[in-house]
Amino acid sequence: MAAGVAAWLPFARAAAIGWMPVANLPMPVAPTEKNKRQDELIILNVSGRRFQTWRNTLDRYPDTLLGSSEKEFFYNEETKEYFFDRDPDVFRSVLNFYRTGKLHYPRYECISSYDEELAFFGIVPEIIGDCCYEEYKDRKRENAERLMDDQEDNKDAKLPNMTFRETMWRAFENPHTSTMALVFYYVTGFFIAVSVITNVVETVPCGSAPNQKEVPCGERYTVAFFCMDTACVMIFTVEYLMRLFAAPSRYRFMRSVMSIIDVVAILPYYIGLVMTDNEDVSGAFVTLRVFRVFRIFKFSRHSQGLRILGYTLKSCASELGFLLFSLTMAIIIFATVMFYAEKGSSSSKFTSIPASFWYTIVTMTTLGYGDMVPKTIAGKIFGSICSLSGVLVIALPVPVIVSNFSRIYHQNQRADKRRAQKKARLARIRISKTGSSSAFLHSKRNGLFNEALELTNSTEDEQRLSKSTSLLESQHHHLLHCLEKTTNHEFVDEQYYQQSYLEAGLQNYPSRSPSLSSQDGVTGTCCTRRSKKHHTPLPNASAPAHMQPLTHTHTHPQGLQELSTIHIQPLSTSRSSLNMRVDEPAPLNCQSSQITTAIISIPTPPVTTPEGDAHLPAGPTHQNVVKVSAL
Amino acid sequence: VNNGGEKCIDPLQRAAILQIDLHNQSHPEVEDGELATVCYRPEGLDSLVQKTSFSKKELQVLYRGFKNECPSGIVNEETFKSIYSQFFPQGDSSMYAHFLFEAFDTHNNGSVSFEDFVISLSIILRGSITDKLNWAFNLYDLNKDGCITREEMTDIMNSIYDMMGKYTYPCMRDSAPKEHVDNFFQKMDRNNDGVVTIDEFLETCQKDENIMQSMHMFDNVI
């Protein structure tokens, strides 16, 4: 529930009058205000600047410093005000949060000072409003990155328990992790360079022996070049196989672009090995050697920039396609025109329209080789129009594409960021939604817990659990309780609902032997497997209080004879809750992280009595399902 | 056009609004010459104190909350629904909120001003039992013709059950609201003519202990 609508709770409760004549059951008693205080102004003195607000405003968020009794520590008796020795500028935002229910992040504030103030006042930064959240997160991330850069030396400590395969993969992907990786990185880089240079030098004409025409070096020093080639290919093959071995997902690795480049780079050599004998095919084999130039693309593993360029080209494919299409249109138009214009002149080079394509392209891109020139007047006129329009057609899309590049590039980065944030925000919204409903369920159970304890006369437990629920909370819960009474159905949380749904077809667990040693309040070994799952307090309240309808039973040697037990996981509500939540009193977490309670099940099935049989009859499952209901 | 409130439009605001309007073609509420943002001010505190049975302080608290959520001074149905839905996060309260809105909107002009709001609240919280029951009857009687038909009651009942949402114990069957409606008519419809009139309603409610007691539950809401 947002703070702003807390003031509408009286309206919502009044609107419940619509349920009254329809309800068949009596309504629960409304909570009364024990000490109905008149709303008073309180003064907050923050480093000399005085802020005033209603006390009720601050009480809207009881799990923050100002909303809880923690502020009493700062009360100054002489001046009758609360004094905080903190930054008054940031405090403005904090106080506005109480007033409007929205937390804003002022842009001029330093991010770490803001965070500190929020932490001091017990406010979770996640509730910053939509308008300021992105800015806040961006600044925070930048700050974190800056801090991380300083600590990068410590970061690359080798993680324990990494298999050899994982270590290898990590070494391949990030050469800075170990010296071996770095050596490997440089060695492969060196051999790629050597291989490329070899390919290039192979075709350079070396000095010729007398009485022989110039031959390229490749043919003169065939053996040397062949040895170089073999060495390089061997290195590349070994590298490829090692990467294939280390890859976490081999299939995905084989499909990736880099591995295809690797394969294409070394394949011609092997094909050449196989095919040296056959004369006819060797012609085709020569062309395969062209593919050796793809080895240069292997450099992209070594260069971040190349990778980014490739990616942006890929993402700009549609713009490039459009450019190509418009150019093609223009070329065809002008080539046709030029052909027909030059048809008349003799010895014209414009022999066909495709032949005119070359002229058009050269003219439009303002290259102007001069190997084809128009001779007729009409041809010259159209030729000049062609070159003028070429300037326009080329010059116009190019800046658009360039700006598209940068736009798409930045946009992609921001889109990923926003996607990650969106998930977190949806989770946050979900938490706040389930938070209020689970608070109701939780307080319902605790209400029953108190009643159950009353039956067993353990007063000290009762005192431990008497919560300081805010009046607002109890009124809201009363409202939901009335609705339950009207419709004769109960609110349950999603987990319980699904389990009871599933268990409608399942059988009971066989009942365990009663010889379980009971430690203080912790259930015996049969429950530990399940209990271990919920041992850590959950940061999000989406599955807070686990009503596990444990369908096995056991008796505790203690005085409580139980039919079935349920675990109540104490909610880690404290400062991580986003709504007005019920405060967990500290003693709840004293002994164990779980409390087992005796809950007496529905009174209607006569078999299940509080004096508990250790073995329940295998009746319909819903009888064994623990239902928390008012007795 | 309004019950005592005044339209307050700052001249600067007027110019700004017109400016915005020119650029914003798809603004549904704006017509030619009509301005988008108006704000209503309620009548003075004293006259409201006379019209309702709230004290001055109570009206102040109520107004503060009202103004906080609706700075323009009136509630439209969307805001109404969104406020109400925050109290019932598990289910869908929009239908019931719609019926409530109809009941609060006594002048049938699509918006609830602070006066309407506070007068209805006064009836519910401080009125006599007969007044309260009359208000509840008015809520159920969707077409305001003086009697509740089965269809109207079914709509109301469905809207109440919708607020429970999906995760309930026992599992919500589709026939649950219908059974409840049958139960209601069995109890209320004395002459079995298929409708419940105001007299039947008042008579039955006044005889029912539970209902009488629950009506008194609202005595200390404010």
PDB file of N, CA and C in Angstrom, chain A residues 1-2 4-5 7-15 17-22 24 26-28 32 36 38 54 99 433 436 476 478 480 482-483 486-487 489-492 494 497 627, chain B residues 57 64-66 68-69 80 83 86-90 96 100 104 117 121 124 135 139-140 157 160-161 163-164 166-172 180 183 201 210-211 214 217-218 220-222:
ATOM      1  N   MET A   1       0.841  -1.199   0.000  1.00  0.00           N
ATOM      2  CA  MET A   1       0.000   0.000   0.000  1.00  0.00           C
ATOM      3  C   MET A   1       0.868   1.237   0.000  1.00  0.00           C
ATOM      4  N   ALA A   2       0.646   2.119  -0.911  1.00  0.00           N
ATOM      5  CA  ALA A   2       1.426   3.352  -0.936  1.00  0.00           C
ATOM      6  C   ALA A   2       0.939   4.284   0.151  1.00  0.00           C
ATOM      7  N   GLY A   4       0.303   7.396   0.015  1.00  0.00           N
ATOM      8  CA  GLY A   4      -0.719   8.348  -0.372  1.00  0.00           C
ATOM      9  C   GLY A   4      -2.114   7.807  -0.145  1.00  0.00           C
ATOM     10  N   VAL A   5      -2.287   6.528  -0.341  1.00  0.00           N
ATOM     11  CA  VAL A   5      -3.634   6.007  -0.194  1.00  0.00           C
ATOM     12  C   VAL A   5      -3.917   5.544   1.225  1.00  0.00           C
ATOM     13  N   ALA A   7      -4.409   7.398   3.516  1.00  0.00           N
ATOM     14  CA  ALA A   7      -5.467   8.283   3.979  1.00  0.00           C
ATOM     15  C   ALA A   7      -6.829   7.840   3.467  1.00  0.00           C
ATOM     16  N   TRP A   8      -6.838   6.970   2.467  1.00  0.00           N
ATOM     17  CA  TRP A   8      -8.108   6.509   1.916  1.00  0.00           C
ATOM     18  C   TRP A   8      -8.594   5.237   2.585  1.00  0.00           C
ATOM     19  N   LEU A   9      -7.830   4.757   3.528  1.00  0.00           N
ATOM     20  CA  LEU A   9      -8.272   3.536   4.201  1.00  0.00           C
ATOM     21  C   LEU A   9      -9.643   3.705   4.848  1.00  0.00           C
ATOM     22  N   PRO A  10      -9.936   4.830   5.469  1.00  0.00           N
ATOM     23  CA  PRO A  10     -11.295   4.971   6.020  1.00  0.00           C
ATOM     24  C   PRO A  10     -12.359   4.823   4.938  1.00  0.00           C
ATOM     25  N   PHE A  11     -12.088   5.330   3.767  1.00  0.00           N
ATOM     26  CA  PHE A  11     -13.056   5.202   2.684  1.00  0.00           C
ATOM     27  C   PHE A  11     -13.233   3.739   2.304  1.00  0.00           C
ATOM     28  N   ALA A  12     -12.091   3.039   2.175  1.00  0.00           N
ATOM     29  CA  ALA A  12     -12.177   1.627   1.790  1.00  0.00           C
ATOM     30  C   ALA A  12     -12.945   0.839   2.837  1.00  0.00           C
ATOM     31  N   ARG A  13     -12.710   1.180   4.104  1.00  0.00           N
ATOM     32  CA  ARG A  13     -13.431   0.457   5.148  1.00  0.00           C
ATOM     33  C   ARG A  13     -14.910   0.806   5.104  1.00  0.00           C
ATOM     34  N   ALA A  14     -15.201   2.089   4.836  1.00  0.00           N
ATOM     35  CA  ALA A  14     -16.615   2.463   4.755  1.00  0.00           C
ATOM     36  C   ALA A  14     -17.282   1.758   3.588  1.00  0.00           C
ATOM     37  N   ALA A  15     -16.535   1.583   2.502  1.00  0.00           N
ATOM     38  CA  ALA A  15     -17.129   0.941   1.339  1.00  0.00           C
ATOM     39  C   ALA A  15     -17.462  -0.509   1.623  1.00  0.00           C
ATOM     40  N   ILE A  17     -19.366  -1.472   3.619  1.00  0.00           N
ATOM     41  CA  ILE A  17     -20.761  -1.587   3.995  1.00  0.00           C
ATOM     42  C   ILE A  17     -21.531  -2.376   2.938  1.00  0.00           C
ATOM     43  N   GLY A  18     -20.993  -2.349   1.713  1.00  0.00           N
ATOM     44  CA  GLY A  18     -21.672  -3.072   0.646  1.00  0.00           C
ATOM     45  C   GLY A  18     -21.663  -4.576   0.844  1.00  0.00           C
ATOM     46  N   TRP A  19     -20.755  -5.064   1.680  1.00  0.00           N
ATOM     47  CA  TRP A  19     -20.703  -6.517   1.858  1.00  0.00           C
ATOM     48  C   TRP A  19     -21.605  -6.975   3.002  1.00  0.00           C
ATOM     49  N   MET A  20     -21.924  -6.063   3.877  1.00  0.00           N
ATOM     50  CA  MET A  20     -22.578  -6.462   5.121  1.00  0.00           C
ATOM     51  C   MET A  20     -23.903  -7.183   4.924  1.00  0.00           C
ATOM     52  N   PRO A  21     -24.843  -6.600   4.147  1.00  0.00           N
ATOM     53  CA  PRO A  21     -26.140  -7.281   4.057  1.00  0.00           C
ATOM     54  C   PRO A  21     -26.061  -8.614   3.325  1.00  0.00           C
ATOM     55  N   VAL A  22     -24.946  -8.827   2.601  1.00  0.00           N
ATOM     56  CA  VAL A  22     -24.865 -10.040   1.798  1.00  0.00           C
ATOM     57  C   VAL A  22     -24.173 -11.162   2.558  1.00  0.00           C
ATOM     58  N   ASN A  24     -23.170 -13.901   5.227  1.00  0.00           N
ATOM     59  CA  ASN A  24     -23.927 -14.817   6.066  1.00  0.00           C
ATOM     60  C   ASN A  24     -23.272 -15.061   7.404  1.00  0.00           C
ATOM     61  N   PRO A  26     -20.884 -13.806  10.778  1.00  0.00           N
ATOM     62  CA  PRO A  26     -20.622 -12.578  11.548  1.00  0.00           C
ATOM     63  C   PRO A  26     -19.249 -12.033  11.213  1.00  0.00           C
ATOM     64  N   MET A  27     -19.157 -10.743  11.301  1.00  0.00           N
ATOM     65  CA  MET A  27     -17.905 -10.072  10.944  1.00  0.00           C
ATOM     66  C   MET A  27     -16.965 -10.083  12.135  1.00  0.00           C
ATOM     67  N   PRO A  28     -15.673 -10.043  11.877  1.00  0.00           N
ATOM     68  CA  PRO A  28     -14.739  -9.962  13.001  1.00  0.00           C
ATOM     69  C   PRO A  28     -14.794  -8.570  13.624  1.00  0.00           C
ATOM     70  N   THR A  32      -9.563  -1.278  17.533  1.00  0.00           N
ATOM     71  CA  THR A  32      -9.811   0.081  18.022  1.00  0.00           C
ATOM     72  C   THR A  32      -8.490   0.746  18.311  1.00  0.00           C
ATOM     73  N   LYS A  36      -6.047   7.222  21.060  1.00  0.00           N
ATOM     74  CA  LYS A  36      -6.330   8.000  19.869  1.00  0.00           C
ATOM     75  C   LYS A  36      -5.717   9.380  20.051  1.00  0.00           C
ATOM     76  N   GLN A  38      -4.413  12.964  18.940  1.00  0.00           N
ATOM     77  CA  GLN A  38      -4.640  13.972  17.926  1.00  0.00           C
ATOM     78  C   GLN A  38      -3.368  14.109  17.106  1.00  0.00           C
ATOM     79  N   TRP A  54       3.495  16.411   9.960  1.00  0.00           N
ATOM     80  CA  TRP A  54       2.601  15.722  10.887  1.00  0.00           C
ATOM     81  C   TRP A  54       3.255  14.435  11.331  1.00  0.00           C
ATOM     82  N   ARG A  99       6.034  12.315   2.479  1.00  0.00           N
ATOM     83  CA  ARG A  99       4.854  13.120   2.158  1.00  0.00           C
ATOM     84  C   ARG A  99       4.125  12.605   0.937  1.00  0.00           C
ATOM     85  N   LYS A 433       3.526  -6.002  -4.160  1.00  0.00           N
ATOM     86  CA  LYS A 433       2.143  -6.468  -4.227  1.00  0.00           C
ATOM     87  C   LYS A 433       1.919  -7.624  -3.292  1.00  0.00           C
ATOM     88  N   SER A 436       1.975  -6.885   0.746  1.00  0.00           N
ATOM     89  CA  SER A 436       0.862  -6.500   1.594  1.00  0.00           C
ATOM     90  C   SER A 436      -0.070  -7.672   1.811  1.00  0.00           C
ATOM     91  N   HIS A 476      -6.280  -2.441   8.053  1.00  0.00           N
ATOM     92  CA  HIS A 476      -6.306  -3.025   6.705  1.00  0.00           C
ATOM     93  C   HIS A 476      -6.569  -4.517   6.767  1.00  0.00           C
ATOM     94  N   HIS A 478      -8.110  -6.099   9.087  1.00  0.00           N
ATOM     95  CA  HIS A 478      -9.491  -6.325   9.473  1.00  0.00           C
ATOM     96  C   HIS A 478     -10.404  -6.233   8.259  1.00  0.00           C
ATOM     97  N   LEU A 480      -9.644  -6.918   5.147  1.00  0.00           N
ATOM     98  CA  LEU A 480      -9.504  -8.133   4.334  1.00  0.00           C
ATOM     99  C   LEU A 480     -10.188  -9.306   5.026  1.00  0.00           C
ATOM    100  N   CYS A 482     -12.845  -9.102   6.855  1.00  0.00           N
ATOM    101  CA  CYS A 482     -14.285  -8.973   6.606  1.00  0.00           C
ATOM    102  C   CYS A 482     -14.652  -9.543   5.254  1.00  0.00           C
ATOM    103  N   LEU A 483     -13.807  -9.283   4.265  1.00  0.00           N
ATOM    104  CA  LEU A 483     -14.107  -9.803   2.925  1.00  0.00           C
ATOM    105  C   LEU A 483     -14.090 -11.319   2.946  1.00  0.00           C
ATOM    106  N   THR A 486     -17.295 -12.436   4.342  1.00  0.00           N
ATOM    107  CA  THR A 486     -18.439 -12.237   3.452  1.00  0.00           C
ATOM    108  C   THR A 486     -18.535 -13.367   2.447  1.00  0.00           C
ATOM    109  N   THR A 487     -17.386 -13.725   1.873  1.00  0.00           N
ATOM    110  CA  THR A 487     -17.442 -14.713   0.816  1.00  0.00           C
ATOM    111  C   THR A 487     -17.210 -16.116   1.313  1.00  0.00           C
ATOM    112  N   HIS A 489     -14.560 -17.548   1.973  1.00  0.00           N
ATOM    113  CA  HIS A 489     -13.334 -18.131   1.443  1.00  0.00           C
ATOM    114  C   HIS A 489     -12.183 -17.406   2.092  1.00  0.00           C
ATOM    115  N   GLU A 490     -11.035 -18.008   1.995  1.00  0.00           N
ATOM    116  CA  GLU A 490      -9.897 -17.389   2.660  1.00  0.00           C
ATOM    117  C   GLU A 490      -8.809 -17.034   1.671  1.00  0.00           C
ATOM    118  N   PHE A 491      -8.054 -15.993   1.993  1.00  0.00           N
ATOM    119  CA  PHE A 491      -6.872 -15.673   1.222  1.00  0.00           C
ATOM    120  C   PHE A 491      -5.767 -16.648   1.603  1.00  0.00           C
ATOM    121  N   VAL A 492      -5.137 -17.199   0.584  1.00  0.00           N
ATOM    122  CA  VAL A 492      -3.935 -17.981   0.877  1.00  0.00           C
ATOM    123  C   VAL A 492      -2.873 -17.537  -0.106  1.00  0.00           C
ATOM    124  N   GLU A 494       0.208 -18.168  -2.912  1.00  0.00           N
ATOM    125  CA  GLU A 494       0.205 -18.943  -4.156  1.00  0.00           C
ATOM    126  C   GLU A 494       0.732 -20.345  -3.954  1.00  0.00           C
ATOM    127  N   TYR A 497      -1.786 -22.570  -2.285  1.00  0.00           N
ATOM    128  CA  TYR A 497      -2.871 -22.873  -3.197  1.00  0.00           C
ATOM    129  C   TYR A 497      -2.461 -23.977  -4.160  1.00  0.00           C
ATOM    130  N   LYS A 627      -5.267 -26.346   7.698  1.00  0.00           N
ATOM    131  CA  LYS A 627      -5.944 -25.137   7.277  1.00  0.00           C
ATOM    132  C   LYS A 627      -5.927 -24.178   8.441  1.00  0.00           C
TER     133      LYS A 627
ATOM    134  N   LYS B  57     -12.115  18.905  12.455  1.00  0.00           N
ATOM    135  CA  LYS B  57     -10.818  18.224  12.372  1.00  0.00           C
ATOM    136  C   LYS B  57     -10.893  17.007  11.450  1.00  0.00           C
ATOM    137  N   ARG B  64      -7.265  16.368   3.429  1.00  0.00           N
ATOM    138  CA  ARG B  64      -5.835  16.265   3.137  1.00  0.00           C
ATOM    139  C   ARG B  64      -5.546  14.999   2.346  1.00  0.00           C
ATOM    140  N   GLY B  65      -6.125  13.894   2.805  1.00  0.00           N
ATOM    141  CA  GLY B  65      -5.904  12.643   2.089  1.00  0.00           C
ATOM    142  C   GLY B  65      -6.477  12.702   0.681  1.00  0.00           C
ATOM    143  N   PHE B  66      -7.661  13.293   0.566  1.00  0.00           N
ATOM    144  CA  PHE B  66      -8.334  13.390  -0.731  1.00  0.00           C
ATOM    145  C   PHE B  66      -7.486  14.208  -1.702  1.00  0.00           C
ATOM    146  N   ASN B  68      -4.393  14.914  -1.614  1.00  0.00           N
ATOM    147  CA  ASN B  68      -3.100  14.315  -1.913  1.00  0.00           C
ATOM    148  C   ASN B  68      -3.179  13.382  -3.125  1.00  0.00           C
ATOM    149  N   GLU B  69      -4.249  12.604  -3.116  1.00  0.00           N
ATOM    150  CA  GLU B  69      -4.367  11.624  -4.192  1.00  0.00           C
ATOM    151  C   GLU B  69      -4.989  12.236  -5.448  1.00  0.00           C
ATOM    152  N   PHE B  80     -10.432   6.335  -8.931  1.00  0.00           N
ATOM    153  CA  PHE B  80     -11.178   5.600  -7.925  1.00  0.00           C
ATOM    154  C   PHE B  80     -10.782   4.136  -7.937  1.00  0.00           C
ATOM    155  N   ILE B  83      -7.159   3.553  -6.739  1.00  0.00           N
ATOM    156  CA  ILE B  83      -7.003   3.676  -5.290  1.00  0.00           C
ATOM    157  C   ILE B  83      -7.542   2.418  -4.620  1.00  0.00           C
ATOM    158  N   GLN B  86      -5.516  -0.817  -4.673  1.00  0.00           N
ATOM    159  CA  GLN B  86      -4.330  -0.954  -3.841  1.00  0.00           C
ATOM    160  C   GLN B  86      -4.629  -1.623  -2.516  1.00  0.00           C
ATOM    161  N   PHE B  87      -5.898  -1.641  -2.152  1.00  0.00           N
ATOM    162  CA  PHE B  87      -6.235  -2.319  -0.908  1.00  0.00           C
ATOM    163  C   PHE B  87      -6.489  -3.801  -1.112  1.00  0.00           C
ATOM    164  N   PHE B  88      -6.690  -4.190  -2.340  1.00  0.00           N
ATOM    165  CA  PHE B  88      -6.981  -5.593  -2.606  1.00  0.00           C
ATOM    166  C   PHE B  88      -6.022  -6.100  -3.674  1.00  0.00           C
ATOM    167  N   PRO B  89      -4.808  -6.330  -3.256  1.00  0.00           N
ATOM    168  CA  PRO B  89      -3.810  -6.665  -4.271  1.00  0.00           C
ATOM    169  C   PRO B  89      -4.006  -8.021  -4.898  1.00  0.00           C
ATOM    170  N   GLN B  90      -4.718  -8.931  -4.193  1.00  0.00           N
ATOM    171  CA  GLN B  90      -4.775 -10.277  -4.728  1.00  0.00           C
ATOM    172  C   GLN B  90      -5.846 -10.462  -5.787  1.00  0.00           C
ATOM    173  N   TYR B  96     -16.259  -3.909  -8.486  1.00  0.00           N
ATOM    174  CA  TYR B  96     -16.856  -3.409  -7.251  1.00  0.00           C
ATOM    175  C   TYR B  96     -16.585  -1.918  -7.108  1.00  0.00           C
ATOM    176  N   LEU B 100     -19.233   1.063  -6.643  1.00  0.00           N
ATOM    177  CA  LEU B 100     -19.074   2.061  -5.588  1.00  0.00           C
ATOM    178  C   LEU B 100     -19.080   3.464  -6.170  1.00  0.00           C
ATOM    179  N   PHE B 104     -21.357   6.596  -5.241  1.00  0.00           N
ATOM    180  CA  PHE B 104     -20.858   7.856  -4.710  1.00  0.00           C
ATOM    181  C   PHE B 104     -21.217   9.022  -5.617  1.00  0.00           C
ATOM    182  N   PHE B 117     -18.170  12.929  -1.909  1.00  0.00           N
ATOM    183  CA  PHE B 117     -17.410  11.941  -1.180  1.00  0.00           C
ATOM    184  C   PHE B 117     -17.741  11.996   0.307  1.00  0.00           C
ATOM    185  N   LEU B 121     -19.785   9.439   2.802  1.00  0.00           N
ATOM    186  CA  LEU B 121     -19.081   8.866   3.955  1.00  0.00           C
ATOM    187  C   LEU B 121     -19.836   9.158   5.243  1.00  0.00           C
ATOM    188  N   ILE B 124     -22.603   6.707   5.613  1.00  0.00           N
ATOM    189  CA  ILE B 124     -22.165   5.345   5.943  1.00  0.00           C
ATOM    190  C   ILE B 124     -21.641   5.262   7.359  1.00  0.00           C
ATOM    191  N   TRP B 135     -28.411   3.250   2.001  1.00  0.00           N
ATOM    192  CA  TRP B 135     -27.250   3.449   1.129  1.00  0.00           C
ATOM    193  C   TRP B 135     -26.793   2.138   0.510  1.00  0.00           C
ATOM    194  N   LEU B 139     -26.605   1.003  -3.369  1.00  0.00           N
ATOM    195  CA  LEU B 139     -25.428   0.433  -4.025  1.00  0.00           C
ATOM    196  C   LEU B 139     -25.803  -0.780  -4.864  1.00  0.00           C
ATOM    197  N   TYR B 140     -26.664  -1.629  -4.290  1.00  0.00           N
ATOM    198  CA  TYR B 140     -27.017  -2.852  -5.003  1.00  0.00           C
ATOM    199  C   TYR B 140     -27.922  -2.566  -6.187  1.00  0.00           C
ATOM    200  N   MET B 157     -22.502  -9.652  -6.638  1.00  0.00           N
ATOM    201  CA  MET B 157     -21.851 -10.777  -5.985  1.00  0.00           C
ATOM    202  C   MET B 157     -20.592 -11.188  -6.723  1.00  0.00           C
ATOM    203  N   ILE B 160     -17.838  -8.871  -5.881  1.00  0.00           N
ATOM    204  CA  ILE B 160     -17.255  -9.099  -4.553  1.00  0.00           C
ATOM    205  C   ILE B 160     -16.335 -10.311  -4.589  1.00  0.00           C
ATOM    206  N   TYR B 161     -16.805 -11.372  -5.234  1.00  0.00           N
ATOM    207  CA  TYR B 161     -15.971 -12.567  -5.274  1.00  0.00           C
ATOM    208  C   TYR B 161     -14.724 -12.362  -6.118  1.00  0.00           C
ATOM    209  N   MET B 163     -12.896  -9.915  -6.029  1.00  0.00           N
ATOM    210  CA  MET B 163     -11.864  -9.270  -5.201  1.00  0.00           C
ATOM    211  C   MET B 163     -11.032 -10.276  -4.436  1.00  0.00           C
ATOM    212  N   MET B 164     -11.567 -11.483  -4.307  1.00  0.00           N
ATOM    213  CA  MET B 164     -10.796 -12.484  -3.571  1.00  0.00           C
ATOM    214  C   MET B 164      -9.625 -12.988  -4.398  1.00  0.00           C
ATOM    215  N   LYS B 166      -7.569 -15.456  -7.163  1.00  0.00           N
ATOM    216  CA  LYS B 166      -7.548 -16.871  -7.510  1.00  0.00           C
ATOM    217  C   LYS B 166      -7.149 -17.745  -6.334  1.00  0.00           C
ATOM    218  N   TYR B 167      -6.288 -17.209  -5.490  1.00  0.00           N
ATOM    219  CA  TYR B 167      -5.670 -18.077  -4.484  1.00  0.00           C
ATOM    220  C   TYR B 167      -6.488 -18.023  -3.206  1.00  0.00           C
ATOM    221  N   THR B 168      -7.452 -18.895  -3.126  1.00  0.00           N
ATOM    222  CA  THR B 168      -8.291 -18.896  -1.945  1.00  0.00           C
ATOM    223  C   THR B 168      -8.349 -20.310  -1.409  1.00  0.00           C
ATOM    224  N   TYR B 169      -8.764 -20.387  -0.157  1.00  0.00           N
ATOM    225  CA  TYR B 169      -9.049 -21.716   0.364  1.00  0.00           C
ATOM    226  C   TYR B 169     -10.458 -21.705   0.890  1.00  0.00           C
ATOM    227  N   PRO B 170     -11.332 -22.570   0.600  1.00  0.00           N
ATOM    228  CA  PRO B 170     -11.241 -23.616  -0.425  1.00  0.00           C
ATOM    229  C   PRO B 170     -11.251 -23.025  -1.827  1.00  0.00           C
ATOM    230  N   CYS B 171     -10.890 -23.805  -2.782  1.00  0.00           N
ATOM    231  CA  CYS B 171     -10.784 -23.293  -4.144  1.00  0.00           C
ATOM    232  C   CYS B 171     -12.116 -22.689  -4.571  1.00  0.00           C
ATOM    233  N   MET B 172     -12.041 -21.555  -5.214  1.00  0.00           N
ATOM    234  CA  MET B 172     -13.260 -20.841  -5.590  1.00  0.00           C
ATOM    235  C   MET B 172     -13.928 -21.568  -6.744  1.00  0.00           C
ATOM    236  N   HIS B 180     -24.541 -17.995  -3.448  1.00  0.00           N
ATOM    237  CA  HIS B 180     -24.687 -16.916  -2.486  1.00  0.00           C
ATOM    238  C   HIS B 180     -25.878 -16.033  -2.841  1.00  0.00           C
ATOM    239  N   ASN B 183     -29.020 -17.751  -1.934  1.00  0.00           N
ATOM    240  CA  ASN B 183     -29.156 -17.639  -0.483  1.00  0.00           C
ATOM    241  C   ASN B 183     -29.741 -16.272  -0.095  1.00  0.00           C
ATOM    242  N   PHE B 201     -36.025  -5.428   2.020  1.00  0.00           N
ATOM    243  CA  PHE B 201     -34.619  -5.363   2.417  1.00  0.00           C
ATOM    244  C   PHE B 201     -34.489  -4.843   3.843  1.00  0.00           C
ATOM    245  N   ASN B 210     -26.716 -10.564  12.822  1.00  0.00           N
ATOM    246  CA  ASN B 210     -25.367 -10.377  12.265  1.00  0.00           C
ATOM    247  C   ASN B 210     -25.273  -9.078  11.511  1.00  0.00           C
ATOM    248  N   ILE B 211     -26.277  -8.824  10.680  1.00  0.00           N
ATOM    249  CA  ILE B 211     -26.205  -7.624   9.843  1.00  0.00           C
ATOM    250  C   ILE B 211     -26.258  -6.376  10.714  1.00  0.00           C
ATOM    251  N   SER B 214     -22.908  -5.908  12.308  1.00  0.00           N
ATOM    252  CA  SER B 214     -21.831  -5.480  11.411  1.00  0.00           C
ATOM    253  C   SER B 214     -22.018  -4.045  10.954  1.00  0.00           C
ATOM    254  N   MET B 217     -20.201  -1.730  13.008  1.00  0.00           N
ATOM    255  CA  MET B 217     -18.746  -1.825  12.968  1.00  0.00           C
ATOM    256  C   MET B 217     -18.116  -0.527  12.487  1.00  0.00           C
ATOM    257  N   PHE B 218     -18.876   0.251  11.740  1.00  0.00           N
ATOM    258  CA  PHE B 218     -18.301   1.429  11.110  1.00  0.00           C
ATOM    259  C   PHE B 218     -18.349   2.653  12.002  1.00  0.00           C
ATOM    260  N   ASN B 220     -16.548   3.688  14.390  1.00  0.00           N
ATOM    261  CA  ASN B 220     -15.331   4.414  14.758  1.00  0.00           C
ATOM    262  C   ASN B 220     -14.272   4.340  13.675  1.00  0.00           C
ATOM    263  N   VAL B 221     -14.732   4.324  12.428  1.00  0.00           N
ATOM    264  CA  VAL B 221     -13.744   4.225  11.356  1.00  0.00           C
ATOM    265  C   VAL B 221     -12.915   5.500  11.246  1.00  0.00           C
ATOM    266  N   ILE B 222     -13.537   6.615  11.409  1.00  0.00           N
ATOM    267  CA  ILE B 222     -12.774   7.861  11.350  1.00  0.00           C
ATOM    268  C   ILE B 222     -12.375   8.230  12.754  1.00  0.00           C
TER     269      ILE B 222
END
